[in-house]
Amino acid sequence: MHRINLLSQRLANQIAAGEVVERPASVVKELLENSLDSGATRLDIDVEQGGVKLIRVRDNGTGIQKDDLALALSRHATSKIKELADLESIGSLGFRGEALASISSVSRLSLQSLAAAASDGLAWQVQVEGQDMEAAVTPVSHPEGTTVEVRDLFFNTPARRKFLRTEKTEFGRIEETVKRLALSRFDVQFTLNHNQRSAHQLQAARSDFEKQRRVGLVCGPAFVENSVFVDMERAGLRLWGWVSLPTFSRSQADLQYFYVNGRIIRDKLVAHAIKQAYRDVLFHGRHPAYVLYLELAPAAVDVNVHPTKHEVRFRDSRLVHDFLFSALHKALAEVRPEDHIAASADAAEAPANQPHSGASDDFYQMESQKPLTLSES
């Protein structure tokens, strides 16, 4: 009979990484969420070979102080919460303190940072390789903010790397991750480079016009042209965003983004409420498109339900369901027949990660081959 043994810290982290780091896009998601939680207003993402060779995320956030750099690579080390009660009012995207430890256990990771609170103005870095080496902190030249470099993902777990898809597919998943976050934070500038070539650029969007334009750049202009804006409040709940007209339906549920307090989620209750609102105006087998934002008190929703934080649990699920249904049903009922702009078959069925009206393959580009920024007319 086998004896019971304690797992080494390295092995425990590699096992835990299976829940957090599924593929390169998972790494990008965790790093970008950390940057957003640090107050960053600019995010620069560099990727090589679909994220397997290199993922680099640079931000202009508050940075990490020297004494916290090595600690940041430890499991369950976080600045987001201190006690269980903090989860009831959590406002950050991350809170478990597992991401960097999990990522560093299956890659060669470098963390460089200059903290805004650093009185000496010095930047520091820490480097680890599969957590097989001690995390020594050394000085480095770096502007205010943080840069995380992840190289050779899954170099020490070949079985994990074997299950990755092609470079194009993995980069496509990274694009989708950036797209989701770009829709959640209009106030942040995003740039994405792949194999040292500029892929996407999004300037910060502040006005309502700029926000709508970002939605069009991400989801395609046909979606914006064939959608109605919703904004309703009731009983401490607010729902706002864009929902497609019945004439702009899709054969797959691939253009649907729903956010709760800025966090993208997948929830059966939400999906059911939206489906019911469209029940009388969509043919069977067709799906609506939407970019919606639900705002409510943090204590009214539990985000600590799933390792990926994609699922939530509402304290009063019936209230949320009825509010979503009534808000969307009312908005769709008020649409006049002349407001319907029939989308062409090509537009309605274009891939969700591309513009829908004959645009280039780059979903952030409309007419030219150069990256389009919101400052352009």
Coordinates of C-alpha atoms in Angstrom, one line a residue:
M1 CA 0.0 0.0 0.0
H2 CA 1.4 3.4 -1.0
R3 CA 2.2 5.8 1.8
I4 CA 0.7 9.3 2.0
N5 CA 3.2 12.0 1.2
L6 CA 3.1 15.8 1.1
L7 CA 3.4 17.2 -2.4
S8 CA 6.3 19.5 -3.1
Q9 CA 5.5 23.1 -3.5
R10 CA 6.6 23.0 -7.1
L11 CA 4.3 20.0 -7.9
A12 CA 1.4 21.5 -6.0
N13 CA 1.7 24.7 -8.1
Q14 CA 1.9 22.8 -11.3
I15 CA -1.3 20.9 -10.5
A16 CA -3.0 24.1 -9.5
A17 CA -1.9 25.7 -12.7
G18 CA -4.1 23.2 -14.5
E19 CA -7.1 25.2 -13.3
V20 CA -5.7 28.6 -13.9
V21 CA -3.4 28.2 -16.9
E22 CA -5.2 26.2 -19.5
R23 CA -3.6 27.8 -22.5
P24 CA -1.7 31.1 -23.5
A25 CA -5.0 33.0 -23.5
S26 CA -5.4 32.0 -19.9
V27 CA -2.1 33.6 -19.1
V28 CA -3.0 36.8 -20.9
K29 CA -6.3 37.0 -19.1
E30 CA -4.7 36.7 -15.6
L31 CA -2.0 39.2 -16.4
L32 CA -4.3 41.8 -17.9
E33 CA -6.7 41.5 -14.9
N34 CA -3.8 42.1 -12.6
S35 CA -2.8 45.1 -14.5
L36 CA -6.4 46.5 -14.5
D37 CA -6.6 45.9 -10.8
S38 CA -3.4 48.0 -10.4
G39 CA -5.1 51.0 -11.9
A40 CA -3.5 50.8 -15.3
T41 CA -4.9 53.0 -18.1
R42 CA -2.6 51.6 -20.8
L43 CA -1.9 47.9 -21.6
D44 CA 0.6 46.8 -24.2
I45 CA 0.6 43.1 -25.0
D46 CA 3.3 41.4 -27.0
V47 CA 2.9 37.8 -28.1
E48 CA 5.1 35.5 -30.1
Q49 CA 4.2 32.1 -31.7
G50 CA 0.6 32.2 -30.4
G51 CA 1.8 32.9 -26.8
V52 CA 3.9 29.8 -26.5
K53 CA 7.2 31.4 -27.0
L54 CA 6.5 34.8 -25.4
I55 CA 3.7 36.7 -23.6
R56 CA 4.7 40.2 -22.4
V57 CA 2.2 42.5 -20.7
R58 CA 3.3 46.1 -19.8
D59 CA 1.2 48.5 -17.8
N60 CA 1.3 51.9 -16.3
G61 CA -0.3 50.9 -13.0
T62 CA 0.8 51.5 -9.4
G63 CA 3.5 48.9 -9.6
I64 CA 4.8 46.5 -7.0
Q65 CA 7.1 47.4 -4.2
K66 CA 10.5 45.7 -3.9
D67 CA 9.7 43.8 -0.7
D68 CA 6.5 42.4 -2.4
L69 CA 8.1 41.2 -5.7
A70 CA 9.1 37.8 -4.6
L71 CA 6.0 37.4 -2.5
A72 CA 3.9 38.1 -5.6
L73 CA 5.0 34.8 -7.0
S74 CA 3.8 32.8 -4.0
R75 CA 0.4 31.0 -3.9
H76 CA -2.4 32.8 -2.1
A77 CA -0.4 36.1 -2.0
T78 CA -2.7 39.0 -2.9
S79 CA -3.3 42.7 -2.1
K80 CA -7.0 42.4 -3.0
I81 CA -8.4 40.8 0.2
K82 CA -7.3 40.2 3.8
E83 CA -10.2 38.3 5.3
L84 CA -13.3 36.3 4.1
A85 CA -15.6 39.2 4.6
D86 CA -13.8 41.1 1.9
L87 CA -15.2 38.8 -0.7
E88 CA -18.7 40.2 -0.1
S89 CA -17.6 43.6 -1.3
I90 CA -14.9 42.6 -3.8
G91 CA -14.4 45.1 -6.6
S92 CA -11.3 43.7 -8.2
L93 CA -11.1 41.2 -11.0
G94 CA -8.6 39.0 -9.2
F95 CA -8.5 38.0 -5.5
R96 CA -7.2 34.5 -5.0
G97 CA -3.5 35.2 -5.4
E98 CA -2.9 32.1 -7.5
A99 CA -2.2 33.4 -11.0
L100 CA 1.5 34.4 -10.9
A101 CA 2.4 31.3 -8.8
S102 CA 0.7 29.0 -11.3
I103 CA 2.1 30.7 -14.4
S104 CA 5.6 30.8 -13.0
S105 CA 5.5 27.0 -12.2
V106 CA 5.0 26.2 -15.9
S107 CA 7.1 28.9 -17.6
R108 CA 10.2 31.1 -17.4
L109 CA 8.8 34.2 -15.8
S110 CA 10.3 37.7 -15.4
L111 CA 8.6 40.4 -13.3
Q112 CA 9.8 44.0 -13.4
S113 CA 8.2 46.9 -11.6
L114 CA 8.6 50.4 -10.4
A115 CA 6.1 51.2 -7.6
A116 CA 4.5 54.6 -7.6
A117 CA 5.0 54.7 -3.9
A118 CA 8.8 53.9 -4.2
S119 CA 10.5 56.8 -2.4
D120 CA 13.9 56.1 -4.0
G121 CA 12.5 55.9 -7.5
L122 CA 14.2 52.5 -8.1
A123 CA 12.8 49.7 -10.2
W124 CA 13.3 46.0 -9.4
Q125 CA 12.9 42.6 -11.1
V126 CA 12.6 39.0 -10.1
Q127 CA 13.1 36.0 -12.4
V128 CA 12.1 32.3 -11.9
E129 CA 12.2 29.3 -14.2
G130 CA 9.5 26.8 -13.4
Q131 CA 10.0 27.8 -9.8
D132 CA 13.2 25.7 -9.7
M133 CA 15.3 28.7 -8.7
E134 CA 15.2 31.1 -5.8
A135 CA 13.4 34.3 -6.6
A136 CA 16.3 36.9 -6.2
V137 CA 15.3 40.5 -6.5
T138 CA 17.7 42.7 -8.5
P139 CA 17.7 46.3 -9.7
V140 CA 16.5 47.1 -13.2
S141 CA 15.7 50.1 -15.4
H142 CA 11.9 50.4 -15.8
P143 CA 9.2 53.2 -15.9
E144 CA 6.5 53.4 -13.4
G145 CA 4.3 50.3 -13.7
T146 CA 4.9 46.6 -14.2
T147 CA 6.1 44.3 -17.0
V148 CA 5.5 40.6 -16.8
E149 CA 7.3 38.3 -19.4
V150 CA 6.2 34.7 -19.7
R151 CA 8.5 32.7 -22.0
D152 CA 8.4 29.0 -23.1
L153 CA 5.0 28.2 -21.7
F154 CA 4.7 24.6 -20.5
F155 CA 8.4 24.0 -21.2
N156 CA 8.5 21.7 -18.2
T157 CA 5.1 20.0 -18.8
P158 CA 5.3 18.7 -22.4
A159 CA 2.0 16.8 -22.0
R160 CA 0.3 20.2 -21.5
R161 CA 1.9 21.8 -24.5
K162 CA 1.0 18.8 -26.7
F163 CA -2.7 19.6 -26.3
L164 CA -2.3 23.2 -27.5
R165 CA -3.8 24.0 -31.0
T166 CA -2.1 25.7 -33.9
E167 CA -0.4 29.1 -33.5
K168 CA -3.3 30.8 -35.4
T169 CA -5.9 29.2 -33.1
E170 CA -4.1 30.1 -29.9
F171 CA -3.6 33.7 -31.0
G172 CA -7.2 33.8 -31.9
R173 CA -8.1 32.9 -28.4
I174 CA -5.8 35.6 -27.1
E175 CA -7.6 38.1 -29.4
E176 CA -10.9 37.1 -27.9
T177 CA -9.6 37.6 -24.4
V178 CA -8.4 41.1 -25.3
K179 CA -11.7 41.8 -26.9
R180 CA -13.6 40.8 -23.8
L181 CA -11.5 43.0 -21.6
A182 CA -11.6 45.9 -24.1
L183 CA -15.4 45.9 -23.9
S184 CA -15.3 45.9 -20.1
R185 CA -12.9 48.8 -19.7
F186 CA -13.6 51.6 -22.2
D187 CA -11.3 53.9 -20.2
V188 CA -8.2 51.8 -20.9
Q189 CA -5.9 51.8 -24.0
F190 CA -5.1 48.4 -25.4
T191 CA -2.4 47.5 -28.0
L192 CA -1.7 43.9 -29.1
N193 CA 1.3 42.8 -31.2
H194 CA 1.9 39.3 -32.6
N195 CA 5.3 38.2 -33.8
Q196 CA 6.6 41.8 -33.6
R197 CA 3.8 43.0 -35.9
S198 CA 1.0 45.4 -34.8
A199 CA -2.3 43.5 -34.6
H200 CA -4.7 45.8 -32.8
Q201 CA -4.8 49.2 -31.3
L202 CA -7.7 50.7 -29.2
Q203 CA -7.4 54.2 -27.8
A204 CA -9.2 54.9 -24.5
A205 CA -12.9 55.7 -25.1
R206 CA -14.5 58.3 -22.8
S207 CA -17.5 59.8 -24.6
D208 CA -20.6 57.9 -25.4
F209 CA -19.8 58.2 -29.1
E210 CA -16.3 56.7 -28.5
K211 CA -17.7 53.9 -26.5
Q212 CA -20.1 53.0 -29.2
R213 CA -17.3 53.2 -31.7
R214 CA -15.2 50.8 -29.7
V215 CA -18.1 48.4 -29.7
G216 CA -18.3 48.7 -33.4
L217 CA -14.6 48.1 -33.8
V218 CA -14.7 45.0 -31.6
C219 CA -18.1 43.5 -32.7
G220 CA -18.3 44.9 -36.2
P221 CA -20.2 47.9 -37.5
A222 CA -23.2 45.8 -38.6
F223 CA -23.9 45.0 -35.0
V224 CA -24.0 48.6 -33.9
E225 CA -26.1 49.6 -36.9
N226 CA -28.6 46.8 -36.1
S227 CA -28.8 47.2 -32.3
V228 CA -30.7 49.3 -29.8
F229 CA -29.2 50.9 -26.8
V230 CA -30.7 49.9 -23.4
D231 CA -30.4 51.8 -20.1
M232 CA -32.7 50.9 -17.2
E233 CA -32.6 51.1 -13.4
R234 CA -34.8 49.4 -10.8
A235 CA -34.5 48.1 -7.3
G236 CA -30.7 48.8 -7.0
L237 CA -30.0 47.2 -10.4
R238 CA -28.9 48.9 -13.6
L239 CA -28.7 47.3 -17.1
W240 CA -27.2 49.2 -20.0
G241 CA -25.6 48.3 -23.3
W242 CA -26.5 47.2 -26.8
V243 CA -28.9 44.4 -27.9
S244 CA -29.4 43.4 -31.5
L245 CA -32.6 43.9 -33.4
P246 CA -34.5 40.7 -34.2
T247 CA -33.4 41.2 -37.9
F248 CA -29.8 40.8 -36.8
S249 CA -29.8 37.2 -35.4
R250 CA -27.1 34.6 -35.6
S251 CA -27.0 30.9 -36.1
Q252 CA -24.6 30.6 -33.2
A253 CA -24.4 32.3 -29.8
D254 CA -21.0 33.7 -30.7
L255 CA -21.6 37.4 -30.3
Q256 CA -22.8 37.7 -26.7
Y257 CA -21.0 39.6 -24.0
F258 CA -22.5 40.0 -20.6
Y259 CA -20.7 41.8 -17.7
V260 CA -21.6 41.9 -14.0
N261 CA -19.9 44.8 -12.3
G262 CA -17.3 44.9 -15.0
R263 CA -16.6 41.1 -15.0
I264 CA -17.6 39.0 -18.0
I265 CA -19.6 36.0 -17.0
R266 CA -21.5 33.0 -18.3
D267 CA -24.7 32.4 -16.4
K268 CA -27.7 30.1 -17.1
L269 CA -30.1 32.5 -15.4
V270 CA -28.9 35.5 -17.4
A271 CA -29.0 33.5 -20.7
H272 CA -32.5 32.3 -19.9
A273 CA -33.8 35.8 -19.2
I274 CA -32.4 37.1 -22.4
K275 CA -33.7 34.2 -24.4
Q276 CA -37.2 34.7 -22.9
A277 CA -37.1 38.4 -23.9
Y278 CA -36.4 37.4 -27.5
R279 CA -38.8 34.4 -27.5
D280 CA -41.5 36.0 -29.6
V281 CA -39.3 37.8 -32.1
L282 CA -36.7 35.2 -33.1
F283 CA -37.0 32.1 -35.1
H284 CA -36.1 28.8 -33.5
G285 CA -32.4 28.1 -33.7
R286 CA -31.5 31.8 -34.0
H287 CA -29.5 33.7 -31.4
P288 CA -29.4 37.4 -30.4
A289 CA -26.2 39.4 -30.2
Y290 CA -25.6 41.7 -27.3
V291 CA -23.1 43.7 -25.2
L292 CA -24.7 44.2 -21.9
Y293 CA -23.6 45.5 -18.5
L294 CA -25.4 44.7 -15.2
E295 CA -24.4 46.9 -12.2
L296 CA -25.5 46.0 -8.7
A297 CA -24.1 46.1 -5.2
P298 CA -21.0 43.8 -4.8
A299 CA -22.7 42.2 -1.8
A300 CA -25.6 41.1 -4.0
V301 CA -23.4 38.8 -6.1
D302 CA -20.9 36.0 -5.2
V303 CA -18.0 35.9 -7.6
N304 CA -16.1 33.2 -5.8
V305 CA -17.9 30.3 -7.4
H306 CA -15.5 29.0 -10.1
P307 CA -11.7 28.9 -10.5
T308 CA -11.9 31.0 -13.7
K309 CA -14.4 33.4 -12.1
H310 CA -16.6 33.2 -15.2
E311 CA -19.6 32.1 -13.1
V312 CA -21.4 34.0 -10.4
R313 CA -24.2 33.4 -7.9
F314 CA -26.8 36.1 -7.4
R315 CA -28.2 36.6 -3.9
D316 CA -31.7 37.3 -5.3
S317 CA -31.7 35.4 -8.6
R318 CA -35.4 35.9 -9.2
L319 CA -35.1 39.6 -8.9
V320 CA -32.2 39.7 -11.4
H321 CA -34.0 37.4 -13.8
D322 CA -37.2 39.4 -13.8
F323 CA -35.3 42.7 -14.2
L324 CA -33.3 41.5 -17.1
F325 CA -36.3 40.1 -18.9
S326 CA -38.5 43.1 -18.4
A327 CA -35.8 45.6 -19.4
L328 CA -35.0 43.8 -22.6
H329 CA -38.6 42.9 -23.4
K330 CA -39.6 46.6 -23.0
A331 CA -36.6 47.8 -25.2
L332 CA -37.5 45.4 -28.0
A333 CA -41.2 46.2 -27.8
E334 CA -40.5 49.9 -28.3
V335 CA -38.5 49.2 -31.6
R336 CA -40.5 50.5 -34.5
P337 CA -40.6 48.5 -37.8
E338 CA -38.8 51.3 -39.6
D339 CA -35.9 51.1 -37.1
H340 CA -35.1 47.6 -38.4
I341 CA -32.2 47.7 -40.7
A342 CA -32.1 44.3 -42.4
A343 CA -28.6 42.9 -42.1
S344 CA -27.2 41.0 -45.1
A345 CA -26.6 37.3 -44.8
D346 CA -22.9 37.9 -44.9
A347 CA -23.0 40.5 -42.2
A348 CA -25.2 38.4 -39.9
E349 CA -23.1 35.3 -40.2
A350 CA -19.6 36.9 -40.2
P351 CA -17.3 35.4 -37.5
A352 CA -17.7 37.1 -34.2
N353 CA -14.1 38.2 -34.0
Q354 CA -14.2 40.1 -37.3
P355 CA -16.1 43.2 -38.6
H356 CA -19.3 42.1 -40.2
S357 CA -19.5 44.3 -43.3
G358 CA -16.8 43.3 -45.6
A359 CA -14.0 44.7 -43.5
S360 CA -10.5 43.3 -43.3
D361 CA -9.6 40.3 -41.2
D362 CA -8.6 42.5 -38.3
F363 CA -11.6 43.1 -36.2
Y364 CA -10.2 46.4 -35.0
Q365 CA -9.7 47.7 -38.5
M366 CA -12.5 49.1 -40.6
E367 CA -11.3 50.1 -44.1
S368 CA -7.5 50.4 -44.0
Q369 CA -4.7 47.9 -43.3
K370 CA -3.3 50.1 -40.6
P371 CA -4.6 49.8 -37.0
L372 CA -7.5 52.1 -36.5
T373 CA -7.5 54.3 -33.4
L374 CA -10.4 56.2 -31.9
S375 CA -8.8 59.5 -32.7
E376 CA -9.2 58.9 -36.4
S377 CA -12.3 60.2 -38.1

